[in-house]
mmCIF file of N, CA and C in Angstrom:
data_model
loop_
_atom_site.group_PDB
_atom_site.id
_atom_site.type_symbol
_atom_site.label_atom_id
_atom_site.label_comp_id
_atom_site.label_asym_id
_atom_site.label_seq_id
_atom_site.Cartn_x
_atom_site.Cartn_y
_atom_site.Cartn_z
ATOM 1 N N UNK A 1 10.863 -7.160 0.083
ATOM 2 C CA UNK A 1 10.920 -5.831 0.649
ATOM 3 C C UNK A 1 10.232 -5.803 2.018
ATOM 4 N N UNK A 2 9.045 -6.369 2.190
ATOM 5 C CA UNK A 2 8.356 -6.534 3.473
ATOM 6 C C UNK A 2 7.781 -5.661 3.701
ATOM 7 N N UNK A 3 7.091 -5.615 4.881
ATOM 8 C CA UNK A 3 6.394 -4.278 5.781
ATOM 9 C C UNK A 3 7.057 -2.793 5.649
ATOM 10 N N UNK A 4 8.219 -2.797 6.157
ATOM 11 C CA UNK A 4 9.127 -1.959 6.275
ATOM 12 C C UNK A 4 9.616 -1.031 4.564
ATOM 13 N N UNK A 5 9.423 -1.732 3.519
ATOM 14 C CA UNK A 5 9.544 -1.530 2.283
ATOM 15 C C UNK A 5 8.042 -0.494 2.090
ATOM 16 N N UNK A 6 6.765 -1.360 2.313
ATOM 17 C CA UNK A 6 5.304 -1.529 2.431
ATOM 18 C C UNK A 6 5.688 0.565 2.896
ATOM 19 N N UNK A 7 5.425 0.713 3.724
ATOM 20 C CA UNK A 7 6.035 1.378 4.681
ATOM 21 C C UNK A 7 6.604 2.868 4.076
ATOM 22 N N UNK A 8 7.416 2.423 3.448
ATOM 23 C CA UNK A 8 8.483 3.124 2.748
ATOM 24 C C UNK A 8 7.883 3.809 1.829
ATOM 25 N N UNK A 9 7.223 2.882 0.474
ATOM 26 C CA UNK A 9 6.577 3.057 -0.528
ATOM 27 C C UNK A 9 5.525 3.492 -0.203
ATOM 28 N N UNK A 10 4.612 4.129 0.596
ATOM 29 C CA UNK A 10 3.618 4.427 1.321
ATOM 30 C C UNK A 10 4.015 6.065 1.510
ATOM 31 N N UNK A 11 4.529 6.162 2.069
ATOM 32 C CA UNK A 11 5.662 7.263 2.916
ATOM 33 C C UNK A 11 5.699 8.132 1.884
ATOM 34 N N UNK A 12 5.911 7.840 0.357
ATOM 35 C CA UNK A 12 5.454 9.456 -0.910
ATOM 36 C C UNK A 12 4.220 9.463 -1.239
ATOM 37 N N UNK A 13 3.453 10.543 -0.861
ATOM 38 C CA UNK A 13 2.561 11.294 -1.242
ATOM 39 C C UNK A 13 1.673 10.803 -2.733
ATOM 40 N N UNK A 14 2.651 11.221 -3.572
ATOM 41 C CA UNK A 14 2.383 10.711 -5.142
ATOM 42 C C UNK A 14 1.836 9.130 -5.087
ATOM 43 N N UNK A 15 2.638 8.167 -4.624
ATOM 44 C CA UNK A 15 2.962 6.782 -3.908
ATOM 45 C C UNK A 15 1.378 6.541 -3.384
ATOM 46 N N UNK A 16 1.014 7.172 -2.582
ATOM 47 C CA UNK A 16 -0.023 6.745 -1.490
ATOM 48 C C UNK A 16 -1.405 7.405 -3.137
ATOM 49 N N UNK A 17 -1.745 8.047 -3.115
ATOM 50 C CA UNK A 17 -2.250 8.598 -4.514
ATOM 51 C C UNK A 17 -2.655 7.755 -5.258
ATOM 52 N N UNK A 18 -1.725 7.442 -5.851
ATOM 53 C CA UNK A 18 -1.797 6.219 -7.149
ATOM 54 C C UNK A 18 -1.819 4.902 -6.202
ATOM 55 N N UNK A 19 -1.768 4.234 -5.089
ATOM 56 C CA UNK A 19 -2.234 3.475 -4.259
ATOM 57 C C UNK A 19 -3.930 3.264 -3.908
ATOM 58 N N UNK A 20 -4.044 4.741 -3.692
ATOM 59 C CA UNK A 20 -5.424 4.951 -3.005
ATOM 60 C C UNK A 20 -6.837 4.939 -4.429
ATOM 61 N N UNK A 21 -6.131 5.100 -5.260
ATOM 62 C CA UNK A 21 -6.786 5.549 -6.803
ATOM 63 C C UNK A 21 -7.273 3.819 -7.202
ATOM 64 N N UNK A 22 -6.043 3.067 -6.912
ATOM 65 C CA UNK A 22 -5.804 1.348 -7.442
ATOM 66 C C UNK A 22 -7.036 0.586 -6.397
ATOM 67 N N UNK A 23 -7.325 1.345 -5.174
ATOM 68 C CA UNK A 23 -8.219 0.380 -3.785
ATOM 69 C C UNK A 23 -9.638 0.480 -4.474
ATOM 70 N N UNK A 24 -10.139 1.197 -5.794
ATOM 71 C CA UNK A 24 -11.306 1.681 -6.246
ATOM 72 C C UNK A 24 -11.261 0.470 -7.330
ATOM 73 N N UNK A 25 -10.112 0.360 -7.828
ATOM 74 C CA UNK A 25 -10.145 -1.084 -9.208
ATOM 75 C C UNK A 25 -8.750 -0.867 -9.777
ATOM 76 N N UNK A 26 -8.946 -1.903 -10.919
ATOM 77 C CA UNK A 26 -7.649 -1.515 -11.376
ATOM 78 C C UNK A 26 -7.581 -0.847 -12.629
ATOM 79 N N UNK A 27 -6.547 -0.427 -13.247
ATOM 80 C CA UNK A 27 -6.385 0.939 -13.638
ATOM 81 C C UNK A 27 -5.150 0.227 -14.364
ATOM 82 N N UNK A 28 -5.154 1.370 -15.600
ATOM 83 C CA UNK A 28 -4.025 1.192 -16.871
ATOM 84 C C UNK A 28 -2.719 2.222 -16.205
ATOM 85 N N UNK A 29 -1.714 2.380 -16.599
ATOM 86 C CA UNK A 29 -1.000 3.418 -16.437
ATOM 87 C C UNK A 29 -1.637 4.865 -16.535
ATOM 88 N N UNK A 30 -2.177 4.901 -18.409
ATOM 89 C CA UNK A 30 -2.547 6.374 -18.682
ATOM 90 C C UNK A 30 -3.920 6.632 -17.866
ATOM 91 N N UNK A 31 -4.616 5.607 -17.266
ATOM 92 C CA UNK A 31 -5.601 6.120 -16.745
ATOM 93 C C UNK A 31 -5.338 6.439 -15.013
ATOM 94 N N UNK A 32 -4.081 5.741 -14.586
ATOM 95 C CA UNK A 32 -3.688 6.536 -13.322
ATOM 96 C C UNK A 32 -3.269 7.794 -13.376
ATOM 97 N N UNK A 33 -2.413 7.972 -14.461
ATOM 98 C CA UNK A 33 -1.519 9.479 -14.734
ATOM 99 C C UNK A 33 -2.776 10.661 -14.883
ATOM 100 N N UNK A 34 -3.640 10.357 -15.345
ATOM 101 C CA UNK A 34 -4.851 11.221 -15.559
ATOM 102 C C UNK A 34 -4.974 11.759 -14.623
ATOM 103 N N UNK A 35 -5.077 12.939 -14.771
ATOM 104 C CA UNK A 35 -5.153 14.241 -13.030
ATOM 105 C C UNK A 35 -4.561 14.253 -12.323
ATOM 106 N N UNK A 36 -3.069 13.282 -12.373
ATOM 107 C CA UNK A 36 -2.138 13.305 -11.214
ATOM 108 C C UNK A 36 -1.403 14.571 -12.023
ATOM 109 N N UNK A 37 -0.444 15.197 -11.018
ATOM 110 C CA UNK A 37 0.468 16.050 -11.541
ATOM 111 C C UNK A 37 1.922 15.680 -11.878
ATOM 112 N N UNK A 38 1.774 14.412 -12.202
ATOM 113 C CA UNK A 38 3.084 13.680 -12.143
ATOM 114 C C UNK A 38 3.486 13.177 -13.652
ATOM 115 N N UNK A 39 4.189 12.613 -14.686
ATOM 116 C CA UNK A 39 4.097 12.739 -16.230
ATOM 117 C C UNK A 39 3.656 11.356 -15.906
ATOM 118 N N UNK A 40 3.544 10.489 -17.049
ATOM 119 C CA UNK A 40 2.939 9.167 -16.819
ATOM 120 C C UNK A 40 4.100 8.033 -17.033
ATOM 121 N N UNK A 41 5.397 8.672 -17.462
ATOM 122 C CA UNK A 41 6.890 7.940 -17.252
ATOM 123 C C UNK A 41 6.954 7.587 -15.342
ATOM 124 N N UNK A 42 6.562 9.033 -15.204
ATOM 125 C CA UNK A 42 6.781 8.907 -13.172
ATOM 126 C C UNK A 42 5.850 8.122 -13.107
ATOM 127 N N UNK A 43 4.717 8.135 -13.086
ATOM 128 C CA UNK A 43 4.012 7.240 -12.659
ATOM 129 C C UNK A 43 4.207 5.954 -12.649
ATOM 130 N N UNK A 44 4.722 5.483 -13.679
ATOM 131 C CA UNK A 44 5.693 4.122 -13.675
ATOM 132 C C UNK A 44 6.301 3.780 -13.353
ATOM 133 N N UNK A 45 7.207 5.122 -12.636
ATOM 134 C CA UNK A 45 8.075 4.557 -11.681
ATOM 135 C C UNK A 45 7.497 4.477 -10.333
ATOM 136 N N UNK A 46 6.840 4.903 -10.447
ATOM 137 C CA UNK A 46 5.538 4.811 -8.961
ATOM 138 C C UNK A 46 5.535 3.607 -8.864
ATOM 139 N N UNK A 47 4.903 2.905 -9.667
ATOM 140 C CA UNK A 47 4.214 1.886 -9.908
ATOM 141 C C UNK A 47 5.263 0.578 -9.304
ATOM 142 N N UNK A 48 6.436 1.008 -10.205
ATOM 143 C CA UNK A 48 7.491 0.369 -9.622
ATOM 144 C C UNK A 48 7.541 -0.261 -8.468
ATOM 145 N N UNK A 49 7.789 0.761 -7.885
ATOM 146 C CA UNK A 49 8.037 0.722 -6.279
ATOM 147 C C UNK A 49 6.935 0.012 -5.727
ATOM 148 N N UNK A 50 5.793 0.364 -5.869
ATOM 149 C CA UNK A 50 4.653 -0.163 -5.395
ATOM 150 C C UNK A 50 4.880 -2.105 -5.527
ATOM 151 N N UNK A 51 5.228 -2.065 -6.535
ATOM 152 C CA UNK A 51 5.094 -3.361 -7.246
ATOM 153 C C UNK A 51 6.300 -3.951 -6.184
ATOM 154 N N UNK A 52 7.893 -3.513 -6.279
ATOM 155 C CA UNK A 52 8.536 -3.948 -5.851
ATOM 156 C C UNK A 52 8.419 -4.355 -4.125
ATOM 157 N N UNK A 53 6.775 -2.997 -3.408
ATOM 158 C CA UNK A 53 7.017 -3.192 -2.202
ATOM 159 C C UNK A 53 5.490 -4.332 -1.515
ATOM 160 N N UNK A 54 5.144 -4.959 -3.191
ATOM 161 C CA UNK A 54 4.066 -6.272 -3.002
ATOM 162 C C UNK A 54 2.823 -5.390 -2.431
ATOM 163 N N UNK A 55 2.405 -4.208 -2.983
ATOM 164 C CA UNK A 55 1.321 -3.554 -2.646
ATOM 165 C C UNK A 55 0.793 -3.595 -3.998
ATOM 166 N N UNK A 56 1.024 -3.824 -4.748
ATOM 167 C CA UNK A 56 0.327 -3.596 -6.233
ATOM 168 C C UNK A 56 1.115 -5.012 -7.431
ATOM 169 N N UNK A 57 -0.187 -5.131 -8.103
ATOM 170 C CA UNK A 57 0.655 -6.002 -9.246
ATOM 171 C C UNK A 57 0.228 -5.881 -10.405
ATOM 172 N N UNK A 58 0.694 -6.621 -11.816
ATOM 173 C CA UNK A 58 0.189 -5.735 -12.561
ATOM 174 C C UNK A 58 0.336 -7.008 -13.676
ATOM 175 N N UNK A 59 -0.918 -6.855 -14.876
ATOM 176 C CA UNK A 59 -0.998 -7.814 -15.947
ATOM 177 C C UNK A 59 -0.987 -7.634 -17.226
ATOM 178 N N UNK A 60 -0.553 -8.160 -18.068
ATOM 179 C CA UNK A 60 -0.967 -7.291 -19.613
ATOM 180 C C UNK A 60 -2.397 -7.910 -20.214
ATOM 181 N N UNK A 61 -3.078 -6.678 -20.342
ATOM 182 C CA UNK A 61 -4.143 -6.773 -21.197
ATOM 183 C C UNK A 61 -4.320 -6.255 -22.755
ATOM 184 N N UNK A 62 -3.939 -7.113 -23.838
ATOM 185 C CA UNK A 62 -3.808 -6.793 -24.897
ATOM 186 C C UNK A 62 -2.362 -5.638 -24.546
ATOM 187 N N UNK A 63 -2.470 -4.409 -25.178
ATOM 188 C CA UNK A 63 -0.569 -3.788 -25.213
ATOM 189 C C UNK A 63 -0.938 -2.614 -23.784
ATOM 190 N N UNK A 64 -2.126 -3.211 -23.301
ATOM 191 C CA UNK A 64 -1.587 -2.214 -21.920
ATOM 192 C C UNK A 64 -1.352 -2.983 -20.712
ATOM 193 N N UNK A 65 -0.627 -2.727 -19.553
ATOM 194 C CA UNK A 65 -0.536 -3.133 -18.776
ATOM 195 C C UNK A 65 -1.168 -2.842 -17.297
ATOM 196 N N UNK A 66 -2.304 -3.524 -16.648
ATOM 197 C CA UNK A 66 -3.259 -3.044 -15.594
ATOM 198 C C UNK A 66 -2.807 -3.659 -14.634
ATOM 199 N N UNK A 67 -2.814 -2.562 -13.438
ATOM 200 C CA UNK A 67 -2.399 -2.385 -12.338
ATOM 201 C C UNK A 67 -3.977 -2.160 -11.202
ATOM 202 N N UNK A 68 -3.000 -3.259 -10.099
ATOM 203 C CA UNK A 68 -4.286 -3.652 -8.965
ATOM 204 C C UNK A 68 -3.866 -4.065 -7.490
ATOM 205 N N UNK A 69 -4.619 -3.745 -6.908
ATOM 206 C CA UNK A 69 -3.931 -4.115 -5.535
ATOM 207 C C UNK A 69 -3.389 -5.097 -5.075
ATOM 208 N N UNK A 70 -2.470 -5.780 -4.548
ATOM 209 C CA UNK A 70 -1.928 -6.956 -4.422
ATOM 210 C C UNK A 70 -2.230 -7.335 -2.725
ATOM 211 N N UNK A 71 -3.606 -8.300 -2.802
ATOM 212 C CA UNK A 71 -3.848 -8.771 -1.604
ATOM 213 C C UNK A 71 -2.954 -8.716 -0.541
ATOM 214 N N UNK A 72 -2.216 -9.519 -1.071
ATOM 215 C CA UNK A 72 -1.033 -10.651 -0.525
ATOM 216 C C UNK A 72 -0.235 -9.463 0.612
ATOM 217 N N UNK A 73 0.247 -8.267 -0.222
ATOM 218 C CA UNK A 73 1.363 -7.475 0.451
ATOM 219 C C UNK A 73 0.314 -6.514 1.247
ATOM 220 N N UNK A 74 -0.771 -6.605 0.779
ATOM 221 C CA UNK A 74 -1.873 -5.810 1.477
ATOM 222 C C UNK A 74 -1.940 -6.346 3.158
ATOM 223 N N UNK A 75 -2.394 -7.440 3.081
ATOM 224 C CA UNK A 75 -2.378 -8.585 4.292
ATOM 225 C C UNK A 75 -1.339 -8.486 5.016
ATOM 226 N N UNK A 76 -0.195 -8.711 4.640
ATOM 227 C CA UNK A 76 1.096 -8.262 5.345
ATOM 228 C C UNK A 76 0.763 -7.317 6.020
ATOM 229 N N UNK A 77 0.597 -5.941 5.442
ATOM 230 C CA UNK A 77 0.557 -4.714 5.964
ATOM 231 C C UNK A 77 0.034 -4.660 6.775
ATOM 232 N N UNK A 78 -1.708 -5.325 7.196
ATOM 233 C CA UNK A 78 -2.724 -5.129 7.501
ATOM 234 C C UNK A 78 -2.176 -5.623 8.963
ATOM 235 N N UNK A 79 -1.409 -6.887 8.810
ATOM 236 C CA UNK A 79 -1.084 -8.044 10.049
ATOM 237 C C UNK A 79 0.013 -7.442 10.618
ATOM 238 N N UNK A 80 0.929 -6.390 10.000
ATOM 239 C CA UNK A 80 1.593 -5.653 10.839
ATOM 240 C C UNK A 80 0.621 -4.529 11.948
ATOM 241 N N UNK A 81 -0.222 -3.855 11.200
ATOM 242 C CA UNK A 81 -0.659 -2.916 11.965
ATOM 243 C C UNK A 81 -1.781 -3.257 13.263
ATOM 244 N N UNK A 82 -2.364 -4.556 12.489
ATOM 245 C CA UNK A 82 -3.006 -5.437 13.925
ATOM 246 C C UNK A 82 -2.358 -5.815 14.801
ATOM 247 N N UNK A 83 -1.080 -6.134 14.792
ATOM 248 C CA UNK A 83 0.172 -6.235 15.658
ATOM 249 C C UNK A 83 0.208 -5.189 16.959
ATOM 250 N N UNK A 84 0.574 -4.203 16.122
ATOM 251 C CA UNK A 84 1.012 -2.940 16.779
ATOM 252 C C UNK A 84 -0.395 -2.470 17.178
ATOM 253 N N UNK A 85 -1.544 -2.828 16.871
ATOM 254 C CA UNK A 85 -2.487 -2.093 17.451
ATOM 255 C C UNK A 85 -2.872 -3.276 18.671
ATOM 256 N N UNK A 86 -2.674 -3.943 18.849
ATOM 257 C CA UNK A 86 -2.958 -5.449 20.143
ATOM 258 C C UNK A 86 -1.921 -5.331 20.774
ATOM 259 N N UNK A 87 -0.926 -4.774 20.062
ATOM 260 C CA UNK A 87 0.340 -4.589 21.528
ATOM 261 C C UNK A 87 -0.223 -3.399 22.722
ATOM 262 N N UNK A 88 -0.725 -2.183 21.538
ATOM 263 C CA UNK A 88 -1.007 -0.839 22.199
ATOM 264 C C UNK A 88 -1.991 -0.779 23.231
ATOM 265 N N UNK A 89 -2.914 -1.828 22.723
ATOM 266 C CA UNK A 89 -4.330 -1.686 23.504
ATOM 267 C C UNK A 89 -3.870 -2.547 24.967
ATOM 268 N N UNK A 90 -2.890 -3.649 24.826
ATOM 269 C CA UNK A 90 -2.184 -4.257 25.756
ATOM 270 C C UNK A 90 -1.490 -3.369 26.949
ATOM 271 N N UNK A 91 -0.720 -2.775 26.604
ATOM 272 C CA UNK A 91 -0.179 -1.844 27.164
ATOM 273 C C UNK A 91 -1.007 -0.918 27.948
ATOM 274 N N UNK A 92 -2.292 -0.151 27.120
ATOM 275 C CA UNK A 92 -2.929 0.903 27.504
ATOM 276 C C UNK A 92 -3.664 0.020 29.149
ATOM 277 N N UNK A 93 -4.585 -1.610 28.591
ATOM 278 C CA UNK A 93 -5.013 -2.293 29.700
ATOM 279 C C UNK A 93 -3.837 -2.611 31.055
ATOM 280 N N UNK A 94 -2.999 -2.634 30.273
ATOM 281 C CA UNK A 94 -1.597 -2.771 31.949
ATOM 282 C C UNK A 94 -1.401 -1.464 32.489
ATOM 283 N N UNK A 95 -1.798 -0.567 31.931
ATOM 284 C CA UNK A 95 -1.529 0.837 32.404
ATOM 285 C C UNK A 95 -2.738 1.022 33.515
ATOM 286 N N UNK A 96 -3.877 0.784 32.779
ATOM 287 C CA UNK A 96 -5.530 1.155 34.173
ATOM 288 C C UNK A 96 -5.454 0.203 34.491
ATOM 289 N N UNK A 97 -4.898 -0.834 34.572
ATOM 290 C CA UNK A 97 -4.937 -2.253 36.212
ATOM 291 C C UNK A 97 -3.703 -1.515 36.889
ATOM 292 N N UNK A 98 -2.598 -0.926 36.784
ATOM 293 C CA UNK A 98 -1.489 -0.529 37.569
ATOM 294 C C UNK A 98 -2.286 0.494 38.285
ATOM 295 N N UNK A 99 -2.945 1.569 37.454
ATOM 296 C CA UNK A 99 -3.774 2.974 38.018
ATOM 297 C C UNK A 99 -4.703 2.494 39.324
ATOM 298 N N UNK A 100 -5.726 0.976 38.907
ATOM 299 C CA UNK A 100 -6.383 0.863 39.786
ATOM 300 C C UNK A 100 -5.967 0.081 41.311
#
């Protein structure tokens, strides 16, 4: 899925939520669904996506299954936005040498 997936799956609300909940530890299904307003079927499909967009992964522990941040697609993300932030600052420095 890549960055652009990363991105995507990021982009719902609910999505970013149950993302931001997982950066604290990892977490069962029923204990993500807890205080979300979402049923805990959705949440799985949350999870889904997450999973499918390498931001989250997930293991069985005894009959539940725990969910955790996935370095790996994390890093991706991270190396996109260091990208785009070294291009910007690039740009901004060619802008005040042109000014001066």
């Amino acid at each position: 899925m890549g960055t652009y997936g990363a991105l995507a799956a990021l982009g719902d609300p609910t999505r970013r939520l149950i993302f931001e909940r997982l950066t604290a530890g990892p977490l069962a299904v029923g204990e993500l669904a807890a205080g979300l307003p979402v049923s805990r079927p959705a949440v799985s499909q949350h999870l889904k996506v997450l999973k499918e967009a390498r931001l989250v992964r997930d293991e069985a522990v005894g009959t539940r299954r725990v969910y955790r941040v996935d370095p790996v697609g994390v890093r991706e993300l991270r190396d996109y936005f260091d990208d785009i932030w070294a291009q910007a600052l690039a740009a901004f420095a060619r802008a005040v040498e042109e000014e001066t």
